[in-house]
Tab-separated table of C-alpha atoms in Angstrom:
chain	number	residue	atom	x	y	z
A	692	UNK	CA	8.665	9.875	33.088
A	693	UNK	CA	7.732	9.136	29.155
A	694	UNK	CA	4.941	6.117	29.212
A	695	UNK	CA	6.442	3.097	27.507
A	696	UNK	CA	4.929	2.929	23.629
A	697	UNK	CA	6.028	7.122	23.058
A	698	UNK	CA	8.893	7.921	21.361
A	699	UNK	CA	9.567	10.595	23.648
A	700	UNK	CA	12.196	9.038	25.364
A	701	UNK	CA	14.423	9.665	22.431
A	702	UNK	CA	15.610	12.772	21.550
A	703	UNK	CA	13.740	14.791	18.355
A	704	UNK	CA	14.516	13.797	15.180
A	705	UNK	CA	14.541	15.126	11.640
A	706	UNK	CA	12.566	12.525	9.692
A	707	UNK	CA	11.972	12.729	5.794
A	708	UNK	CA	8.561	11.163	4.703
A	709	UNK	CA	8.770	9.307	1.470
A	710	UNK	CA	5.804	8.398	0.084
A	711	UNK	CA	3.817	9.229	-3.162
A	712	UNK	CA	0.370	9.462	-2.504
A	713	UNK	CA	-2.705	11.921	-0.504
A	714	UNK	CA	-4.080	8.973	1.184
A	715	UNK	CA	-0.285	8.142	2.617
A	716	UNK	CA	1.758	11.302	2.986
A	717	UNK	CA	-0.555	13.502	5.278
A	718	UNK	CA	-1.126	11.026	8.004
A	719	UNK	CA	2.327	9.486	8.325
A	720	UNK	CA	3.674	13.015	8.849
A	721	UNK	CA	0.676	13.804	10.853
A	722	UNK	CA	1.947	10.243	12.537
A	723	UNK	CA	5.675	11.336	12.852
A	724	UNK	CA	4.958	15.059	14.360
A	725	UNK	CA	2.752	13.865	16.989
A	726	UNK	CA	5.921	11.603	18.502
A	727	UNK	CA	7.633	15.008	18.838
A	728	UNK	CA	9.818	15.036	15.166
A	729	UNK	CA	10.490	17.175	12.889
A	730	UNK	CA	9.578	16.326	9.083
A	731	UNK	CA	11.310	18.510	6.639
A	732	UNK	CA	10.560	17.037	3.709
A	733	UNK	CA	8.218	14.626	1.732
A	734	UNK	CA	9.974	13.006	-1.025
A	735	UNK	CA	7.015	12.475	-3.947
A	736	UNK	CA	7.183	11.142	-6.799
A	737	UNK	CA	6.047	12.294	-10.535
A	738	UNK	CA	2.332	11.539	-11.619
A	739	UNK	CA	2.525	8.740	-14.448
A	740	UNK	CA	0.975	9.674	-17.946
A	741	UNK	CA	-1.440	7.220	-17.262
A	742	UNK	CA	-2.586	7.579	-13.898
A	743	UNK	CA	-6.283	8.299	-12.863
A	744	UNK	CA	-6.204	10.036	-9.783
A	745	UNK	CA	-3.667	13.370	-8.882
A	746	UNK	CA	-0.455	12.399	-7.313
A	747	UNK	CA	0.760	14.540	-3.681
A	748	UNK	CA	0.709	18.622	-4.045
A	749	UNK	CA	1.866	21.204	-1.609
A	750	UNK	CA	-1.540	21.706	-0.641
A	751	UNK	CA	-1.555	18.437	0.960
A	752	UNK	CA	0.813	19.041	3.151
A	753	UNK	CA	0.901	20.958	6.829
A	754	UNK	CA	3.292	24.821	6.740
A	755	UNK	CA	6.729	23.837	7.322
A	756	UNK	CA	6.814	20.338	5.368
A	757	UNK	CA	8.125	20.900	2.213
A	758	UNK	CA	7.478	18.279	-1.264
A	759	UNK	CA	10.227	17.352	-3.262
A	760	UNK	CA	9.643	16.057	-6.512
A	761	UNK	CA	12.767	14.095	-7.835
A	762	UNK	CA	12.751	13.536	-11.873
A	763	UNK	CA	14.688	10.269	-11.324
A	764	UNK	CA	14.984	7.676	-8.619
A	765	UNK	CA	18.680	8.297	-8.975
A	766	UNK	CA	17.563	11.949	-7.646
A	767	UNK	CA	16.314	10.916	-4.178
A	768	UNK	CA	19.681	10.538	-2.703
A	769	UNK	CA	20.679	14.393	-3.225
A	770	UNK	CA	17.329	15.534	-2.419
A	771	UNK	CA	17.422	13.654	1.143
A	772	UNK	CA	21.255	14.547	2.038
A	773	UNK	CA	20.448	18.432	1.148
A	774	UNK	CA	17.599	17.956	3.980
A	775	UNK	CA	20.212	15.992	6.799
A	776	UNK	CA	17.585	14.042	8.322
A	777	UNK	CA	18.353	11.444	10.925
A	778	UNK	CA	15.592	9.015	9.768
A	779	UNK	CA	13.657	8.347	6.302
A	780	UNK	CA	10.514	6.530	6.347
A	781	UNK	CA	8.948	5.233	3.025
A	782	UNK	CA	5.285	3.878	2.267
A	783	UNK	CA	3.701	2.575	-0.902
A	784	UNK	CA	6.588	5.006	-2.842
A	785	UNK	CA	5.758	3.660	-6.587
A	786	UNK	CA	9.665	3.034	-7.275
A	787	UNK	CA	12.528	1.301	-5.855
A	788	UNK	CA	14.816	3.570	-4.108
A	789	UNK	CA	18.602	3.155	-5.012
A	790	UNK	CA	20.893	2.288	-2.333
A	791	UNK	CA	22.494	5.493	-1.807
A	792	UNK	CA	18.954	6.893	-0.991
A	793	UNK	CA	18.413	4.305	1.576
A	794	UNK	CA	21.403	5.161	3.304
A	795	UNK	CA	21.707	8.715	3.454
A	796	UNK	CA	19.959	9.484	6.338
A	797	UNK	CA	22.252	9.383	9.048
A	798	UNK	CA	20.410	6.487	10.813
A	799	UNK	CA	18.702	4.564	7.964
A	800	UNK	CA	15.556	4.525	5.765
A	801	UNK	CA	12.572	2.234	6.830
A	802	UNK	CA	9.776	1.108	5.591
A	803	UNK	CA	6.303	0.022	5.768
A	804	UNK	CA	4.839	-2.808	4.471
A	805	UNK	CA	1.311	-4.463	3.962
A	806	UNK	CA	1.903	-7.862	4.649
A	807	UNK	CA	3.774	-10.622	7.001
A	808	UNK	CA	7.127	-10.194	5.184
A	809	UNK	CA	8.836	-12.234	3.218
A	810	UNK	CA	4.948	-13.295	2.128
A	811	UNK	CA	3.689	-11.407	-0.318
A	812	UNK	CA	6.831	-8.816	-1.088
A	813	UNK	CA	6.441	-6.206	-3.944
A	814	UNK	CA	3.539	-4.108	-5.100
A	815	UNK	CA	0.405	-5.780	-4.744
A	816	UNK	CA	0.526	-7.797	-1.347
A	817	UNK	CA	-3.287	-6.642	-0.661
A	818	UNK	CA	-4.590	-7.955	-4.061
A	819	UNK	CA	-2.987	-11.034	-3.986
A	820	UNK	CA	-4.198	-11.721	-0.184
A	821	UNK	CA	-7.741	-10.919	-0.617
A	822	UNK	CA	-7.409	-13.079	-4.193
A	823	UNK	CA	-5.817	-16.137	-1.871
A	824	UNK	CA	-8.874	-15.902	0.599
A	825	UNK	CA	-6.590	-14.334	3.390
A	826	UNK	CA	-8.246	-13.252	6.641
A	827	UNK	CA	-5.901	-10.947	7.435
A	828	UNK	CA	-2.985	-9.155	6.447
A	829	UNK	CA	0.420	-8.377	8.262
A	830	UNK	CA	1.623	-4.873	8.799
A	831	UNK	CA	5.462	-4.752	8.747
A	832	UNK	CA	7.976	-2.106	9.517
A	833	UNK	CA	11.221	-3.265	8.151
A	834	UNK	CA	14.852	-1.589	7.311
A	835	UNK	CA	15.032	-0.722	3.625
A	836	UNK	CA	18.302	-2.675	1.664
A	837	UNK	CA	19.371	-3.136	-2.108
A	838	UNK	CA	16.753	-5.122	-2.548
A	839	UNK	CA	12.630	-4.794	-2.557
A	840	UNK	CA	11.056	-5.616	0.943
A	841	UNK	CA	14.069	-7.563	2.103
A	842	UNK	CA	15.190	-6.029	4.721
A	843	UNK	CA	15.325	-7.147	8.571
A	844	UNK	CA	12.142	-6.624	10.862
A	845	UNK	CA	11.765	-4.220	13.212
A	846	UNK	CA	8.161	-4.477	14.110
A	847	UNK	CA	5.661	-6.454	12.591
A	848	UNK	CA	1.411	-7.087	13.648
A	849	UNK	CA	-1.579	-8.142	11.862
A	850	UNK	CA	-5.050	-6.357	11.218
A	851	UNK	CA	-8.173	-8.298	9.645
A	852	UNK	CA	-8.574	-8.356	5.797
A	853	UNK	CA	-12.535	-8.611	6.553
A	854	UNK	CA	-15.184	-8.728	3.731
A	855	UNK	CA	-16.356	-4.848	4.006
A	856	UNK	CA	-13.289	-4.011	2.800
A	857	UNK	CA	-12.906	-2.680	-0.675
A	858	UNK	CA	-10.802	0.040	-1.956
A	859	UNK	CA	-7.364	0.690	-1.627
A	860	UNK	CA	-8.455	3.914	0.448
A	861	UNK	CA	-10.168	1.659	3.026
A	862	UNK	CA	-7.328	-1.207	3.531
A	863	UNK	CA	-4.766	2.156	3.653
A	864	UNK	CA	-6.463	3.605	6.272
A	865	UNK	CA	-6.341	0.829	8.434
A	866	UNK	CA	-2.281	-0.060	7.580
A	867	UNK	CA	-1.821	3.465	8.328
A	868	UNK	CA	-3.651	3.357	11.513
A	869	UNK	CA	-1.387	0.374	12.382
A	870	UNK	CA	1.745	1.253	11.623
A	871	UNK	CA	1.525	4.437	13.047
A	872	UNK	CA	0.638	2.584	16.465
A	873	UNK	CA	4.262	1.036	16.190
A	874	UNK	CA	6.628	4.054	14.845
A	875	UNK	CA	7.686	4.782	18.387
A	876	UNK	CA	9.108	1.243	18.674
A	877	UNK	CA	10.718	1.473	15.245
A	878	UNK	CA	12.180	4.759	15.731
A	879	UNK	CA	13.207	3.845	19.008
A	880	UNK	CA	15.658	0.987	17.648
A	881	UNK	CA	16.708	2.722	14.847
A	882	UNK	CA	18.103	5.163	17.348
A	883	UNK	CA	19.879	2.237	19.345
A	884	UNK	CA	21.509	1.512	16.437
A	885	UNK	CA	19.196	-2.052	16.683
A	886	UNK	CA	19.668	-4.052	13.343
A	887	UNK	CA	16.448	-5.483	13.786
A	888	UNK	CA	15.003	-9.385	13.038
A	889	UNK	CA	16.392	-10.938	9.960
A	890	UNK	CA	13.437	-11.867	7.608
A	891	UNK	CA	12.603	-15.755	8.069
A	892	UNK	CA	15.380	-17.611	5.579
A	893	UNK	CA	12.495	-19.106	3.989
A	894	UNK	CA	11.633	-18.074	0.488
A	895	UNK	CA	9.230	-15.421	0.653
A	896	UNK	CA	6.379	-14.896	-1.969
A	897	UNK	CA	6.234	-12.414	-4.879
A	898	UNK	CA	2.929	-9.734	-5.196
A	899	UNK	CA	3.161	-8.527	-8.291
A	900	UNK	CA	0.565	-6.318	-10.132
A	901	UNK	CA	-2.398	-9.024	-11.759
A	902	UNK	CA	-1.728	-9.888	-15.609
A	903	UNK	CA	-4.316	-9.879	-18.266
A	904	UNK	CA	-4.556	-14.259	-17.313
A	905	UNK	CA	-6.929	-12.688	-14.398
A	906	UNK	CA	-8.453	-9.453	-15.455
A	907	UNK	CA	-11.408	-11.204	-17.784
A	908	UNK	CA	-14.673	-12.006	-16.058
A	909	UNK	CA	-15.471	-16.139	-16.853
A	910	UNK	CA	-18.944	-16.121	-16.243
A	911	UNK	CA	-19.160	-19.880	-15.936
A	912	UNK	CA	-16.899	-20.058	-13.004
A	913	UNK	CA	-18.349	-20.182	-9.513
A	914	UNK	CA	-19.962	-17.189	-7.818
A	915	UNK	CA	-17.701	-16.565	-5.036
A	916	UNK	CA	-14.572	-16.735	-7.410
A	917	UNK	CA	-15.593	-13.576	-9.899
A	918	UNK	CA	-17.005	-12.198	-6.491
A	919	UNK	CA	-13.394	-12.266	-4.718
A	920	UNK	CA	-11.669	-11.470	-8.045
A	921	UNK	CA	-13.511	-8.098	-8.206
A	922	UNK	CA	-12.596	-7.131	-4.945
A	923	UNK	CA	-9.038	-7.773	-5.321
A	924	UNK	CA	-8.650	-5.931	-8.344
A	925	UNK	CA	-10.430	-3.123	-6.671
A	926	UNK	CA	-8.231	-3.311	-3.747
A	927	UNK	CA	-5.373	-3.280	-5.750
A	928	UNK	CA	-5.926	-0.001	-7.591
A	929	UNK	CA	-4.664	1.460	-10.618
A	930	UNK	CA	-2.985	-1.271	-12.786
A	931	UNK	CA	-0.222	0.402	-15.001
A	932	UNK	CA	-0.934	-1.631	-17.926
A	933	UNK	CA	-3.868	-3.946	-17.502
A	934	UNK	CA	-7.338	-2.748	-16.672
A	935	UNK	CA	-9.263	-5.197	-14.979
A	936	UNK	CA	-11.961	-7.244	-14.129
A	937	UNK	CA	-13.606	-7.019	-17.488
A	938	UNK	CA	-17.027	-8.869	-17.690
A	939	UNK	CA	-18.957	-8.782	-20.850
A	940	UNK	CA	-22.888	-8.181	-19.845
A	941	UNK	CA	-25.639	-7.878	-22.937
A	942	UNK	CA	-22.571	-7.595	-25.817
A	943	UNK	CA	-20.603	-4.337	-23.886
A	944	UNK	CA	-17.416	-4.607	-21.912
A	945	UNK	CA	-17.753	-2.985	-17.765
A	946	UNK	CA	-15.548	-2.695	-15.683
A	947	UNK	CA	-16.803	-4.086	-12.170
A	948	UNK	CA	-16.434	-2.117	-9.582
A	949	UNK	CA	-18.686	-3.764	-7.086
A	950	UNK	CA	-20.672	-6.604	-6.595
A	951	UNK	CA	-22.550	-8.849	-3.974
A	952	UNK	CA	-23.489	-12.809	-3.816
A	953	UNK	CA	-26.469	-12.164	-1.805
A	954	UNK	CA	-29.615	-10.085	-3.111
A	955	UNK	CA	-29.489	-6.428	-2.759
A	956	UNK	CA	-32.879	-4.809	-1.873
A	957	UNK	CA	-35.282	-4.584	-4.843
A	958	UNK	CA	-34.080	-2.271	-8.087
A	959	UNK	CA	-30.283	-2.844	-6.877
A	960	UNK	CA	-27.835	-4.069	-9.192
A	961	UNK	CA	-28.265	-6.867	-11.959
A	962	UNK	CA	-28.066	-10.742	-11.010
A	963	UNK	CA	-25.884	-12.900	-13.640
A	964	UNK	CA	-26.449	-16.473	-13.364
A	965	UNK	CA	-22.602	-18.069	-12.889
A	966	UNK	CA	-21.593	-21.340	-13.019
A	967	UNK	CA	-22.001	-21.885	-9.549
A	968	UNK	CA	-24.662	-20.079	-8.063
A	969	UNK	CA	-25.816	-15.977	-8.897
A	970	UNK	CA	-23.942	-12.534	-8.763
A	971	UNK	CA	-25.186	-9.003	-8.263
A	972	UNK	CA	-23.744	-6.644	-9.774
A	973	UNK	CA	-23.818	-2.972	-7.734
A	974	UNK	CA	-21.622	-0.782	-9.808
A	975	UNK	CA	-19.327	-0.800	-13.520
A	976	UNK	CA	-18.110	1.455	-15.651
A	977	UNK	CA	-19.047	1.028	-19.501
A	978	UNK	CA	-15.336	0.343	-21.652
A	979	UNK	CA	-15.224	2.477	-24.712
């Protein structure tokens, strides 16, 4: 007898992995294998001119799972038909898929989602919740529809958003730890043909990436507010068009990367006196 929580009591599947990234690829095929499925395929995407870090390679993946690289998002739909999987899932994939995409697969595309949906839909629900003094965040498998982060519910928990967290890396691994705890129950109903929970009929909030009215450092304003604003804009990653927080410090621009409201041990950082109370600063990187 399969222990409730498996997947096992479903027969294997073919599941296509779409997702964009080496910190979310590997372990959410790693995730899907272990249930007893198949993944043919990881659907990538194409590294942007200006992004910092290297985009998914073949080398990332495990023999057997193979990378496709679509030049358009109008691509994706061939790409996953030519594989016939049963079941897509998607996480953090840097564009919107188009509707034929979503419905190829023969029972539906799903995705994952860092927040308590409809709060904080689109592409920056961790930034904006550690920027809004959030606790936690919600971890949300949903169906994927025309629309962004729409779609109905099929499982949903929480983790904590807790202060020793900050880089995207960190806050991924834990999503991914969590949502790979509930992919038997979502691939369970997909297979039961279950249309899952609507989303609440409330309006839900929009995440979008930070504009340049909060990437500027205000060294009069309190402490604790430059101190949360660095860590969401670290949590939040690569901006595609705004680089942020920018403090000036002694005439140059930095980029702050870290920084503490209590006093680091003796030759650590440099304290700024705020408007409200004093901020260490642990690490920057000097703007041209």
């Amino acid at each position: 007898m399969t222990a409730p929580g498996t997947a096992r009591d479903i027969p294997p599947l073919r599941v296509a992995v779409v997702a964009a990234l080496p910190q979310t690829a590997p372990p959410l095929v790693e995730a899907v294998r272990a249930l007893g499925h198949e993944v043919p395929v990881v659907i990538g995407s194409r590294r942007p001119a200006d992004w910092p870090g290297h985009v998914l390679g073949e080398q990332d993946l495990p023999p057997g799972v193979d990378l496709a690289v679509p030049s358009r998002p109008e691509a994706v739909a061939a790409l996953l038909r030519a594989y016939a999987p049963d079941a897509a899932v998607s996480y953090g994939y840097p564009r919107k898929l188009p509707a034929d995409a979503v419905s190829a697969p023969r029972l539906g595309t799903v995705n994952c989602h860092p927040s308590a949906l409809p709060s904080y839909r689109g592409p920056n629900p961790v930034g904006w919740a550690v920027r809004n003094g959030e606790r936690e965040i919600g971890v949300t498998w949903h169906r994927m529809d025309a629309d962004l982060d729409t779609g109905a519910v099929l499982a949903r928990t929480t983790i904590p958003l807790d202060d020793a967290m900050w880089s995207f890396t960190g806050v991924n691994a834990r999503v991914l730890e969590a949502a790979s705890a509930m992919l038997p129950q979502v691939l369970r109903r997909l297979v039961r043909g279950d249309a899952g929970e609507p989303q609440p009929q409330r309006d839900g909030s929009w995440a979008g990436f930070f504009g340049a009215d909060y990437a500027a450092v205000d060294w009069s304003a309190p402490a604790v507010r430059i101190h949360t604003q660095v860590r969401a804009w670290n949590i939040a990653g690569h901006h595609p068009r705004i680089e942020g927080p920018v403090a000036v410090i002694d005439g140059t621009h930095w980029r702050l990367r870290r920084t503490a409201l209590e006093q680091p041990p003796a030759g650590t950082g440099r304290r700024i006196a705020c408007g409200t109370g004093d901020l260490w600063v642990l690490a920057a990187d000097a703007l041209g």
